[in-house]
């Protein structure tokens, strides 16, 4: 069985950071994801999908994500239910995210630029954050950061010394 989802969309509002009674951070936000087709009126429609993050990932999302920010979310779908004040059963479907990627620089967004990759400018690459969920992959990294955009094999043109034992084929 498999329950994995990947979404790319924009936040409809700033994330809400809360803490459980035991002190665990939880953040909720809604992602607007465009559909691949247009409606009868010729306009593109969107789905508004609730997303929940936990622990360190929740705090990171609360600190760095803002309304309108283009974001990728990877996680699982969860359906929960409860009884409301009127005694009716209410079902809630949401994405429990274990990996969130910021797809555009906050500087690009604030300047009103299109969410494209920087072309030689001084805008740093945005970090990708994961963790906080029990993904079952054994990955204990709370986040990874890649600010080195240089090719490690470019340089002075000297040959690279790699033994045949290090090659995977």
PDB file of C-alpha atoms in Angstrom:
ATOM      1  CA  UNK A   1       0.000   0.000   0.000  1.00  0.00           C
ATOM      2  CA  UNK A   2       1.153   3.529  -0.735  1.00  0.00           C
ATOM      3  CA  UNK A   3      -0.015   6.907   0.525  1.00  0.00           C
ATOM      4  CA  UNK A   4       2.258   9.647  -0.906  1.00  0.00           C
ATOM      5  CA  UNK A   5       1.366  13.017  -2.358  1.00  0.00           C
ATOM      6  CA  UNK A   6       3.378  15.823  -3.932  1.00  0.00           C
ATOM      7  CA  UNK A   7       1.797  19.250  -4.376  1.00  0.00           C
ATOM      8  CA  UNK A   8       3.042  22.543  -5.775  1.00  0.00           C
ATOM      9  CA  UNK A   9       1.061  25.674  -5.083  1.00  0.00           C
ATOM     10  CA  UNK A  10       0.879  29.004  -3.307  1.00  0.00           C
ATOM     11  CA  UNK A  11      -0.028  29.648   0.312  1.00  0.00           C
ATOM     12  CA  UNK A  12      -3.417  31.298   0.750  1.00  0.00           C
ATOM     13  CA  UNK A  13      -2.392  32.890   4.077  1.00  0.00           C
ATOM     14  CA  UNK A  14       0.476  32.894   6.554  1.00  0.00           C
ATOM     15  CA  UNK A  15       0.950  29.586   8.418  1.00  0.00           C
ATOM     16  CA  UNK A  16      -0.534  29.238  11.910  1.00  0.00           C
ATOM     17  CA  UNK A  17       1.961  27.922  14.490  1.00  0.00           C
ATOM     18  CA  UNK A  18       0.551  26.280  17.617  1.00  0.00           C
ATOM     19  CA  UNK A  19       1.857  23.962  20.291  1.00  0.00           C
ATOM     20  CA  UNK A  20       0.191  20.858  21.690  1.00  0.00           C
ATOM     21  CA  UNK A  21      -0.224  20.594  25.486  1.00  0.00           C
ATOM     22  CA  UNK A  22       2.934  18.451  25.511  1.00  0.00           C
ATOM     23  CA  UNK A  23       4.892  21.199  23.725  1.00  0.00           C
ATOM     24  CA  UNK A  24       5.041  19.746  20.186  1.00  0.00           C
ATOM     25  CA  UNK A  25       4.945  22.387  17.423  1.00  0.00           C
ATOM     26  CA  UNK A  26       2.265  22.060  14.738  1.00  0.00           C
ATOM     27  CA  UNK A  27       1.682  24.394  11.805  1.00  0.00           C
ATOM     28  CA  UNK A  28      -1.341  24.547   9.519  1.00  0.00           C
ATOM     29  CA  UNK A  29      -1.635  26.314   6.186  1.00  0.00           C
ATOM     30  CA  UNK A  30      -3.614  26.013   2.974  1.00  0.00           C
ATOM     31  CA  UNK A  31      -2.033  25.487  -0.438  1.00  0.00           C
ATOM     32  CA  UNK A  32      -3.830  26.718  -3.580  1.00  0.00           C
ATOM     33  CA  UNK A  33      -3.038  24.258  -6.379  1.00  0.00           C
ATOM     34  CA  UNK A  34      -4.104  25.087  -9.948  1.00  0.00           C
ATOM     35  CA  UNK A  35      -6.027  22.483 -11.910  1.00  0.00           C
ATOM     36  CA  UNK A  36      -4.779  21.438 -15.349  1.00  0.00           C
ATOM     37  CA  UNK A  37      -7.931  22.628 -17.110  1.00  0.00           C
ATOM     38  CA  UNK A  38     -10.149  25.687 -17.249  1.00  0.00           C
ATOM     39  CA  UNK A  39     -13.752  25.864 -16.097  1.00  0.00           C
ATOM     40  CA  UNK A  40     -16.823  26.703 -18.184  1.00  0.00           C
ATOM     41  CA  UNK A  41     -16.114  30.419 -17.823  1.00  0.00           C
ATOM     42  CA  UNK A  42     -12.628  29.955 -19.323  1.00  0.00           C
ATOM     43  CA  UNK A  43     -10.766  30.637 -16.083  1.00  0.00           C
ATOM     44  CA  UNK A  44      -8.364  28.251 -14.413  1.00  0.00           C
ATOM     45  CA  UNK A  45      -9.714  26.757 -11.210  1.00  0.00           C
ATOM     46  CA  UNK A  46      -7.764  25.792  -8.101  1.00  0.00           C
ATOM     47  CA  UNK A  47      -8.068  23.369  -5.226  1.00  0.00           C
ATOM     48  CA  UNK A  48      -7.410  24.624  -1.707  1.00  0.00           C
ATOM     49  CA  UNK A  49      -5.674  21.858   0.219  1.00  0.00           C
ATOM     50  CA  UNK A  50      -5.053  21.974   3.979  1.00  0.00           C
ATOM     51  CA  UNK A  51      -1.502  21.042   5.021  1.00  0.00           C
ATOM     52  CA  UNK A  52      -0.200  20.179   8.498  1.00  0.00           C
ATOM     53  CA  UNK A  53       3.460  20.034   9.560  1.00  0.00           C
ATOM     54  CA  UNK A  54       4.896  18.910  12.900  1.00  0.00           C
ATOM     55  CA  UNK A  55       7.914  19.552  15.154  1.00  0.00           C
ATOM     56  CA  UNK A  56      10.971  21.318  13.664  1.00  0.00           C
ATOM     57  CA  UNK A  57       9.425  21.407  10.196  1.00  0.00           C
ATOM     58  CA  UNK A  58       6.413  23.231  11.659  1.00  0.00           C
ATOM     59  CA  UNK A  59       8.606  25.907  13.240  1.00  0.00           C
ATOM     60  CA  UNK A  60      10.620  26.307  10.038  1.00  0.00           C
ATOM     61  CA  UNK A  61       7.473  26.722   7.931  1.00  0.00           C
ATOM     62  CA  UNK A  62       6.087  29.282  10.374  1.00  0.00           C
ATOM     63  CA  UNK A  63       9.340  31.260  10.208  1.00  0.00           C
ATOM     64  CA  UNK A  64       9.902  31.254   6.436  1.00  0.00           C
ATOM     65  CA  UNK A  65       6.597  30.747   4.612  1.00  0.00           C
ATOM     66  CA  UNK A  66       4.254  33.640   3.887  1.00  0.00           C
ATOM     67  CA  UNK A  67       1.025  34.176   1.974  1.00  0.00           C
ATOM     68  CA  UNK A  68       1.493  33.848  -1.806  1.00  0.00           C
ATOM     69  CA  UNK A  69       4.788  31.944  -1.585  1.00  0.00           C
ATOM     70  CA  UNK A  70       5.285  29.171  -4.167  1.00  0.00           C
ATOM     71  CA  UNK A  71       5.897  25.963  -2.234  1.00  0.00           C
ATOM     72  CA  UNK A  72       6.227  22.219  -2.848  1.00  0.00           C
ATOM     73  CA  UNK A  73       4.865  19.833  -0.231  1.00  0.00           C
ATOM     74  CA  UNK A  74       5.499  16.106   0.019  1.00  0.00           C
ATOM     75  CA  UNK A  75       3.611  13.957   2.475  1.00  0.00           C
ATOM     76  CA  UNK A  76       0.610  11.709   2.992  1.00  0.00           C
ATOM     77  CA  UNK A  77      -3.145  12.184   2.987  1.00  0.00           C
ATOM     78  CA  UNK A  78      -4.905  11.709   6.305  1.00  0.00           C
ATOM     79  CA  UNK A  79      -8.630  11.604   6.987  1.00  0.00           C
ATOM     80  CA  UNK A  80      -9.806  12.244  10.537  1.00  0.00           C
ATOM     81  CA  UNK A  81     -13.235  12.773  12.006  1.00  0.00           C
ATOM     82  CA  UNK A  82     -14.869  14.232  15.072  1.00  0.00           C
ATOM     83  CA  UNK A  83     -18.324  15.007  16.411  1.00  0.00           C
ATOM     84  CA  UNK A  84     -19.244  18.708  16.291  1.00  0.00           C
ATOM     85  CA  UNK A  85     -21.400  20.687  18.750  1.00  0.00           C
ATOM     86  CA  UNK A  86     -24.584  19.646  16.915  1.00  0.00           C
ATOM     87  CA  UNK A  87     -23.722  15.954  17.281  1.00  0.00           C
ATOM     88  CA  UNK A  88     -22.894  15.481  13.584  1.00  0.00           C
ATOM     89  CA  UNK A  89     -19.837  13.564  12.425  1.00  0.00           C
ATOM     90  CA  UNK A  90     -17.386  15.873  10.569  1.00  0.00           C
ATOM     91  CA  UNK A  91     -14.680  14.450   8.294  1.00  0.00           C
ATOM     92  CA  UNK A  92     -11.470  16.371   7.607  1.00  0.00           C
ATOM     93  CA  UNK A  93      -9.037  15.448   4.823  1.00  0.00           C
ATOM     94  CA  UNK A  94      -5.570  17.015   5.025  1.00  0.00           C
ATOM     95  CA  UNK A  95      -1.980  16.482   3.920  1.00  0.00           C
ATOM     96  CA  UNK A  96       0.510  15.631   6.657  1.00  0.00           C
ATOM     97  CA  UNK A  97       3.740  17.027   5.193  1.00  0.00           C
ATOM     98  CA  UNK A  98       7.145  15.544   5.933  1.00  0.00           C
ATOM     99  CA  UNK A  99       9.052  17.599   3.355  1.00  0.00           C
ATOM    100  CA  UNK A 100       8.524  21.219   2.310  1.00  0.00           C
ATOM    101  CA  UNK A 101      10.518  23.026  -0.378  1.00  0.00           C
ATOM    102  CA  UNK A 102      10.519  26.761  -0.906  1.00  0.00           C
ATOM    103  CA  UNK A 103      10.423  27.179  -4.678  1.00  0.00           C
ATOM    104  CA  UNK A 104      11.111  30.876  -4.960  1.00  0.00           C
ATOM    105  CA  UNK A 105      13.305  33.257  -3.074  1.00  0.00           C
ATOM    106  CA  UNK A 106      11.581  35.565  -0.632  1.00  0.00           C
ATOM    107  CA  UNK A 107      13.588  38.386  -2.223  1.00  0.00           C
ATOM    108  CA  UNK A 108      12.139  37.521  -5.661  1.00  0.00           C
ATOM    109  CA  UNK A 109       8.624  37.486  -4.228  1.00  0.00           C
ATOM    110  CA  UNK A 110       9.018  40.809  -2.413  1.00  0.00           C
ATOM    111  CA  UNK A 111      10.446  42.450  -5.526  1.00  0.00           C
ATOM    112  CA  UNK A 112       7.516  41.190  -7.606  1.00  0.00           C
ATOM    113  CA  UNK A 113       9.716  39.179  -9.948  1.00  0.00           C
ATOM    114  CA  UNK A 114       8.488  36.041 -11.647  1.00  0.00           C
ATOM    115  CA  UNK A 115       9.277  32.867  -9.708  1.00  0.00           C
ATOM    116  CA  UNK A 116      12.100  31.831 -11.992  1.00  0.00           C
ATOM    117  CA  UNK A 117      15.594  30.733 -11.129  1.00  0.00           C
ATOM    118  CA  UNK A 118      18.056  33.579 -10.648  1.00  0.00           C
ATOM    119  CA  UNK A 119      20.252  34.184 -13.681  1.00  0.00           C
ATOM    120  CA  UNK A 120      23.594  35.034 -12.196  1.00  0.00           C
ATOM    121  CA  UNK A 121      22.236  37.435  -9.577  1.00  0.00           C
ATOM    122  CA  UNK A 122      23.148  37.527  -5.917  1.00  0.00           C
ATOM    123  CA  UNK A 123      19.931  35.878  -4.775  1.00  0.00           C
ATOM    124  CA  UNK A 124      20.832  32.840  -2.654  1.00  0.00           C
ATOM    125  CA  UNK A 125      19.182  29.518  -3.337  1.00  0.00           C
ATOM    126  CA  UNK A 126      16.380  28.801  -0.890  1.00  0.00           C
ATOM    127  CA  UNK A 127      16.802  25.883   1.486  1.00  0.00           C
ATOM    128  CA  UNK A 128      14.682  22.746   1.500  1.00  0.00           C
ATOM    129  CA  UNK A 129      13.366  21.477   4.784  1.00  0.00           C
ATOM    130  CA  UNK A 130      12.201  18.012   5.683  1.00  0.00           C
ATOM    131  CA  UNK A 131      11.559  15.995   8.777  1.00  0.00           C
ATOM    132  CA  UNK A 132       9.006  16.419  11.485  1.00  0.00           C
ATOM    133  CA  UNK A 133       6.907  13.527  10.243  1.00  0.00           C
ATOM    134  CA  UNK A 134       7.350   9.818  10.564  1.00  0.00           C
ATOM    135  CA  UNK A 135       8.037   9.043   6.942  1.00  0.00           C
ATOM    136  CA  UNK A 136       9.546   5.635   7.653  1.00  0.00           C
ATOM    137  CA  UNK A 137      12.615   6.410   5.589  1.00  0.00           C
ATOM    138  CA  UNK A 138      15.029   6.635   8.510  1.00  0.00           C
ATOM    139  CA  UNK A 139      16.091  10.145   7.542  1.00  0.00           C
ATOM    140  CA  UNK A 140      16.928  12.064  10.701  1.00  0.00           C
ATOM    141  CA  UNK A 141      18.004  15.261   8.956  1.00  0.00           C
ATOM    142  CA  UNK A 142      15.788  18.122  10.031  1.00  0.00           C
ATOM    143  CA  UNK A 143      16.825  20.193   7.073  1.00  0.00           C
ATOM    144  CA  UNK A 144      19.347  20.339   4.278  1.00  0.00           C
ATOM    145  CA  UNK A 145      20.852  23.437   2.760  1.00  0.00           C
ATOM    146  CA  UNK A 146      22.615  23.733  -0.579  1.00  0.00           C
ATOM    147  CA  UNK A 147      24.166  27.149  -1.140  1.00  0.00           C
ATOM    148  CA  UNK A 148      27.114  25.976  -3.224  1.00  0.00           C
ATOM    149  CA  UNK A 149      26.091  26.373  -6.861  1.00  0.00           C
ATOM    150  CA  UNK A 150      29.555  25.737  -8.302  1.00  0.00           C
ATOM    151  CA  UNK A 151      30.337  22.623 -10.301  1.00  0.00           C
ATOM    152  CA  UNK A 152      32.808  20.562  -8.219  1.00  0.00           C
ATOM    153  CA  UNK A 153      34.330  19.120 -11.410  1.00  0.00           C
ATOM    154  CA  UNK A 154      35.099  22.421 -13.080  1.00  0.00           C
ATOM    155  CA  UNK A 155      38.340  24.177 -12.321  1.00  0.00           C
ATOM    156  CA  UNK A 156      41.896  23.971 -13.460  1.00  0.00           C
ATOM    157  CA  UNK A 157      41.396  21.103 -15.931  1.00  0.00           C
ATOM    158  CA  UNK A 158      43.418  18.530 -13.986  1.00  0.00           C
ATOM    159  CA  UNK A 159      42.288  14.919 -14.302  1.00  0.00           C
ATOM    160  CA  UNK A 160      40.303  13.443 -11.433  1.00  0.00           C
ATOM    161  CA  UNK A 161      41.847  10.376  -9.806  1.00  0.00           C
ATOM    162  CA  UNK A 162      39.084   7.797  -9.228  1.00  0.00           C
ATOM    163  CA  UNK A 163      39.884   4.127  -8.736  1.00  0.00           C
ATOM    164  CA  UNK A 164      37.873   1.449 -10.546  1.00  0.00           C
ATOM    165  CA  UNK A 165      36.679   0.164  -7.165  1.00  0.00           C
ATOM    166  CA  UNK A 166      34.828   3.445  -6.543  1.00  0.00           C
ATOM    167  CA  UNK A 167      32.789   3.228  -9.764  1.00  0.00           C
ATOM    168  CA  UNK A 168      29.301   1.709  -9.453  1.00  0.00           C
ATOM    169  CA  UNK A 169      29.449  -0.031 -12.843  1.00  0.00           C
TER     170      UNK A 169
END
